[in-house]
Coordinates of C-alpha atoms in Angstrom, one line a residue:
M32 CA -43.6 23.9 -1.5
A33 CA -40.3 25.8 -1.3
N34 CA -40.5 29.5 -1.5
L35 CA -39.1 31.5 -4.5
K36 CA -35.8 32.4 -2.8
E37 CA -35.1 28.7 -2.0
L38 CA -36.0 27.6 -5.5
K39 CA -33.7 30.3 -7.0
T40 CA -30.8 29.2 -4.8
R41 CA -31.3 25.6 -5.8
I42 CA -31.4 26.5 -9.5
S43 CA -28.2 28.5 -9.1
S44 CA -26.5 25.6 -7.2
V45 CA -27.4 23.0 -9.9
K46 CA -26.2 25.3 -12.6
S47 CA -22.8 25.6 -10.8
T48 CA -22.7 21.8 -10.5
Q49 CA -23.5 21.5 -14.2
K50 CA -20.6 23.7 -15.2
I51 CA -18.2 21.6 -13.1
T52 CA -19.4 18.3 -14.5
S53 CA -19.3 19.7 -18.1
A54 CA -15.7 20.9 -17.5
M55 CA -14.7 17.5 -16.1
K56 CA -16.3 15.8 -19.1
M57 CA -14.2 17.8 -21.5
V58 CA -11.0 17.2 -19.5
A59 CA -11.7 13.5 -19.4
A60 CA -12.4 13.5 -23.2
S61 CA -9.0 15.2 -23.9
R62 CA -7.1 12.7 -21.7
L63 CA -9.0 9.8 -23.1
K64 CA -7.7 10.2 -26.6
R65 CA -4.1 10.1 -25.5
A66 CA -4.7 7.2 -23.1
Q67 CA -6.6 5.2 -25.7
E68 CA -3.9 5.6 -28.2
A69 CA -1.3 4.5 -25.7
A70 CA -3.3 1.4 -24.7
E71 CA -4.0 0.4 -28.3
A72 CA -0.3 0.9 -29.2
A73 CA 0.8 -1.4 -26.4
R74 CA -1.6 -4.2 -27.2
P75 CA 0.2 -5.7 -30.2
Y76 CA 3.5 -5.9 -28.4
A77 CA 2.0 -7.5 -25.3
E78 CA -0.1 -9.9 -27.3
R79 CA 2.9 -10.9 -29.4
M80 CA 4.9 -11.5 -26.2
E81 CA 2.2 -13.9 -25.1
R82 CA 2.3 -15.7 -28.4
M83 CA 6.0 -16.0 -28.3
M84 CA 5.8 -17.4 -24.7
A85 CA 3.2 -19.9 -25.9
S86 CA 5.5 -20.9 -28.8
I87 CA 8.4 -21.5 -26.4
L88 CA 6.3 -23.5 -24.0
N89 CA 5.1 -25.7 -26.9
N90 CA 8.7 -26.7 -27.6
P91 CA 9.6 -30.1 -26.1
G92 CA 11.4 -29.8 -22.7
S93 CA 10.9 -26.1 -22.5
L94 CA 9.9 -26.4 -18.8
E95 CA 13.0 -28.3 -17.9
G96 CA 15.2 -25.9 -16.0
A97 CA 12.8 -23.0 -16.7
G98 CA 12.6 -20.3 -14.1
A99 CA 9.9 -20.3 -11.4
L100 CA 8.2 -17.3 -13.0
L101 CA 7.3 -19.6 -15.9
S102 CA 6.8 -23.0 -14.2
G103 CA 5.7 -21.8 -10.8
T104 CA 6.7 -23.1 -7.3
G105 CA 4.7 -26.3 -7.6
S106 CA 2.3 -25.0 -5.0
E107 CA -0.8 -22.8 -5.0
D108 CA -1.2 -22.1 -1.3
T109 CA -0.6 -18.4 -1.3
H110 CA -2.1 -16.0 -3.9
L111 CA -1.2 -12.4 -4.6
I112 CA -4.0 -10.3 -6.0
V113 CA -3.0 -7.0 -7.7
V114 CA -6.0 -4.7 -7.8
V115 CA -5.7 -1.9 -10.4
T116 CA -8.2 1.0 -9.7
S117 CA -7.9 4.8 -9.7
D118 CA -7.0 7.3 -7.1
R119 CA -10.1 9.4 -7.8
G120 CA -13.8 8.8 -8.0
L121 CA -16.5 10.3 -10.1
C122 CA -16.1 7.7 -12.8
G123 CA -19.3 5.6 -12.5
G124 CA -18.8 1.9 -11.8
F125 CA -15.2 1.8 -12.8
N126 CA -13.8 1.2 -9.4
S127 CA -16.7 -0.7 -7.9
S128 CA -16.6 -3.3 -10.7
I129 CA -12.9 -4.1 -10.0
S130 CA -13.5 -4.2 -6.2
R131 CA -16.5 -6.5 -6.7
E132 CA -14.5 -9.0 -8.9
S133 CA -11.6 -8.8 -6.5
R134 CA -13.8 -9.4 -3.5
N135 CA -15.5 -12.4 -5.0
R136 CA -12.1 -13.9 -6.1
I137 CA -10.6 -13.4 -2.6
R138 CA -13.6 -14.9 -0.9
A139 CA -13.5 -17.9 -3.2
L140 CA -9.7 -18.4 -2.5
K141 CA -10.3 -18.1 1.3
G142 CA -13.1 -20.6 1.0
D143 CA -10.6 -23.0 -0.5
N144 CA -8.3 -22.4 2.5
K145 CA -5.8 -20.4 0.5
N146 CA -3.7 -17.5 1.9
V147 CA -4.4 -14.2 0.1
K148 CA -2.3 -11.1 -0.1
I149 CA -3.4 -7.9 -1.9
L150 CA -1.4 -5.3 -3.7
C151 CA -3.4 -2.2 -4.6
V152 CA -2.6 0.1 -7.5
G153 CA -4.8 3.1 -6.8
R154 CA -6.3 4.5 -3.6
K155 CA -9.9 3.6 -4.4
G156 CA -9.3 -0.2 -4.5
R157 CA -7.7 0.0 -1.0
D158 CA -10.5 2.1 0.4
Q159 CA -13.2 -0.3 -0.9
L160 CA -11.4 -3.5 0.2
K161 CA -9.8 -2.5 3.5
T162 CA -13.0 -2.9 5.6
E163 CA -13.2 -6.6 4.8
F164 CA -9.6 -7.5 3.8
G165 CA -7.5 -4.7 5.5
D166 CA -5.2 -7.2 7.1
A167 CA -4.3 -8.7 3.7
I168 CA -3.4 -5.4 2.0
I169 CA 0.4 -5.3 2.0
E170 CA 1.0 -2.1 0.0
T171 CA -0.8 0.6 -2.1
Y172 CA 0.7 2.5 -5.0
E173 CA -0.8 6.0 -5.5
G174 CA -0.3 8.7 -8.1
I175 CA 0.5 6.3 -11.0
G176 CA -0.5 7.7 -14.4
K177 CA -1.2 11.2 -13.0
A178 CA 0.7 12.6 -16.0
G179 CA 0.2 9.5 -18.2
V180 CA 1.3 6.0 -17.4
Q181 CA 5.1 5.6 -17.8
F182 CA 6.9 2.4 -18.3
D183 CA 9.1 3.0 -15.2
E184 CA 6.0 3.1 -13.1
A185 CA 5.0 -0.4 -14.4
Q186 CA 8.6 -1.6 -13.7
G187 CA 8.3 -0.4 -10.1
V188 CA 5.1 -2.4 -9.6
A189 CA 6.5 -5.4 -11.5
G190 CA 9.7 -5.2 -9.5
K191 CA 7.8 -5.4 -6.2
I192 CA 5.9 -8.4 -7.4
I193 CA 9.1 -10.2 -8.6
A194 CA 10.9 -9.4 -5.3
M195 CA 8.0 -10.8 -3.3
F196 CA 8.0 -13.9 -5.4
E197 CA 11.7 -14.5 -5.1
A198 CA 11.4 -14.1 -1.3
G199 CA 8.8 -16.9 -1.3
E200 CA 5.9 -14.7 -0.2
F201 CA 3.4 -16.1 -2.7
D202 CA 2.9 -18.8 -5.3
V203 CA 0.4 -17.4 -7.7
C204 CA -0.1 -13.8 -8.8
T205 CA -3.2 -12.5 -10.6
I206 CA -3.7 -8.9 -11.8
I207 CA -7.3 -7.6 -12.1
Y208 CA -7.9 -4.5 -14.2
N209 CA -10.4 -2.9 -16.6
R210 CA -9.7 -3.5 -20.3
F211 CA -10.7 -0.6 -22.5
V212 CA -13.3 -1.4 -25.1
S213 CA -15.0 2.0 -25.7
A214 CA -15.8 5.2 -23.7
I215 CA -18.9 3.5 -22.3
T216 CA -17.7 -0.1 -22.1
Q217 CA -14.9 -1.5 -19.9
E218 CA -14.3 -5.2 -19.3
V219 CA -13.1 -6.5 -15.9
T220 CA -10.1 -8.7 -16.8
P221 CA -8.4 -11.0 -14.4
Q222 CA -5.0 -12.2 -15.8
Q223 CA -2.6 -14.6 -14.1
I224 CA 0.9 -13.4 -14.6
I225 CA 2.8 -15.8 -12.2
P226 CA 3.3 -18.5 -13.2
V227 CA 2.9 -17.5 -16.8
Q228 CA -0.5 -18.7 -18.0
I229 CA -0.9 -19.0 -21.7
A230 CA -4.4 -19.0 -23.1
E231 CA -5.2 -21.9 -25.3
V232 CA -5.3 -20.9 -29.0
D233 CA -6.6 -23.0 -31.9
E234 CA -3.6 -24.1 -33.9
E235 CA -5.2 -23.6 -37.3
T236 CA -6.4 -20.1 -36.4
E237 CA -3.0 -19.2 -35.0
A238 CA -1.2 -20.5 -38.1
A239 CA -3.6 -18.5 -40.3
E240 CA -2.9 -15.3 -38.4
T241 CA 0.8 -15.6 -37.7
G242 CA 2.1 -18.4 -39.9
P243 CA 3.6 -21.7 -38.8
S244 CA 5.0 -22.1 -35.3
A245 CA 8.6 -20.9 -34.9
S246 CA 11.4 -23.2 -34.0
Y247 CA 13.7 -21.7 -31.4
E248 CA 17.4 -22.2 -30.9
F249 CA 18.8 -20.6 -27.7
E250 CA 22.2 -18.9 -27.6
P251 CA 23.3 -18.5 -24.9
S252 CA 21.5 -21.2 -22.8
E253 CA 17.7 -21.4 -22.6
E254 CA 17.9 -20.7 -18.8
E255 CA 19.8 -17.4 -19.3
I256 CA 17.5 -16.2 -22.0
L257 CA 14.3 -17.0 -20.0
A258 CA 15.9 -15.4 -16.9
D259 CA 15.9 -12.1 -18.8
L260 CA 12.7 -12.7 -20.9
L261 CA 10.3 -13.6 -18.1
P262 CA 10.8 -10.4 -16.1
S263 CA 10.5 -8.4 -19.3
N264 CA 7.3 -10.1 -20.1
L265 CA 6.0 -9.4 -16.6
N266 CA 6.9 -5.7 -17.0
V267 CA 5.1 -5.6 -20.3
Q268 CA 1.9 -7.3 -19.0
V269 CA 1.8 -4.9 -15.9
F270 CA 2.4 -1.9 -18.2
R271 CA -0.5 -3.0 -20.5
A272 CA -2.8 -3.4 -17.5
L273 CA -2.0 0.1 -16.3
L274 CA -2.5 1.6 -19.8
E275 CA -5.8 -0.2 -20.2
S276 CA -6.9 0.8 -16.8
S277 CA -6.0 4.5 -17.4
A278 CA -7.9 4.6 -20.7
S279 CA -10.9 2.9 -19.1
E280 CA -10.9 5.3 -16.2
H281 CA -11.0 8.4 -18.5
G282 CA -13.7 6.8 -20.6
A283 CA -15.8 5.9 -17.6
R284 CA -15.3 9.4 -16.1
M285 CA -16.3 11.1 -19.4
S286 CA -19.4 9.0 -19.6
A287 CA -20.3 9.6 -16.0
M288 CA -19.8 13.4 -16.2
D289 CA -21.8 13.5 -19.5
N290 CA -24.7 11.7 -17.7
A291 CA -24.4 14.0 -14.7
T292 CA -24.4 17.1 -17.0
R293 CA -27.6 15.9 -18.7
N294 CA -29.3 15.1 -15.4
A295 CA -28.4 18.5 -14.1
G296 CA -30.0 20.1 -17.2
D297 CA -33.2 18.1 -16.6
M298 CA -33.2 19.1 -12.9
I299 CA -32.8 22.8 -13.9
D300 CA -35.7 22.5 -16.3
D301 CA -37.9 20.9 -13.6
L302 CA -36.9 23.5 -11.0
S303 CA -37.4 26.4 -13.4
M304 CA -40.9 25.1 -14.2
I305 CA -41.7 24.9 -10.5
Y306 CA -40.2 28.4 -9.9
N307 CA -42.3 29.9 -12.7
R308 CA -45.5 28.3 -11.5
S309 CA -44.8 29.4 -7.9
R310 CA -44.1 32.9 -9.0
Q311 CA -47.2 33.0 -11.2
A312 CA -49.3 31.7 -8.3
K313 CA -47.9 34.4 -6.0
I314 CA -48.6 37.2 -8.5
T315 CA -52.1 35.9 -9.0
S316 CA -52.7 35.8 -5.2
E317 CA -51.5 39.3 -4.8
L318 CA -53.7 40.6 -7.6
I319 CA -56.7 38.9 -6.0
E320 CA -55.9 40.5 -2.7
I321 CA -55.6 43.9 -4.3
I322 CA -58.9 43.5 -6.3
S323 CA -60.7 42.2 -3.2
G324 CA -59.5 45.2 -1.1
A325 CA -60.6 47.7 -3.8
E326 CA -64.0 46.1 -4.0
A327 CA -64.4 46.3 -0.2
L328 CA -63.9 50.1 -0.4

């Protein structure tokens, strides 16, 4: 059993750790509110962009002359995986869940003899994937969202993706991020952004929610409008992914630090009980020795 001095030192150490985790929890909670509001505000615009793209694609002949961002290159030999994680840890399974999904997807693609390239947004994703797929990581973005995710940061990432696509460096791009549900729940979400992939929606449900499908007339030409619209859509989808990831990170960190604070409190209680019992046993032993010595005289 540890002596009293060691127990006292351990209790003091755990109390210091508890203060740190409690402070980190409060900081994460304050940042979560702003990040959550930003993510929720961006969702309607991004979802409406997706519905508009779906409506355009449903028009006869919309793919004729459409840009490669919409229709693809006609090949699926090379895939770009954009892995969105954080730069810091201490946020539970936030980063490991993204890395696990990315690792499984990359292995499956390699198993199908596909070439894979990885673009990491956040240092933790790179650190967790570089051991197995270090040769596939082409670039890492760090520091995004340090003072809140800005649209120009998303444009920088999206611009890199578009430049690589136009240079013929990949055929399909998928971004993997955590979608914010609540402070304790985040959903790992893979989303194909090149070529544009529109989720199938029931026509009756869509009509009930948004009204009848729109009929589009293009002025100037359809090609010119799509040439501007498709990069804008890509910027919006990357921006949404970064906002969702930021909110998820703060929620996961708040939850993890709350659990750590509670565990530290339980550990302090256990150590305090051991300390009191050890101290009482030592006092009792000393009293017995004094009484035994007095009786011997």
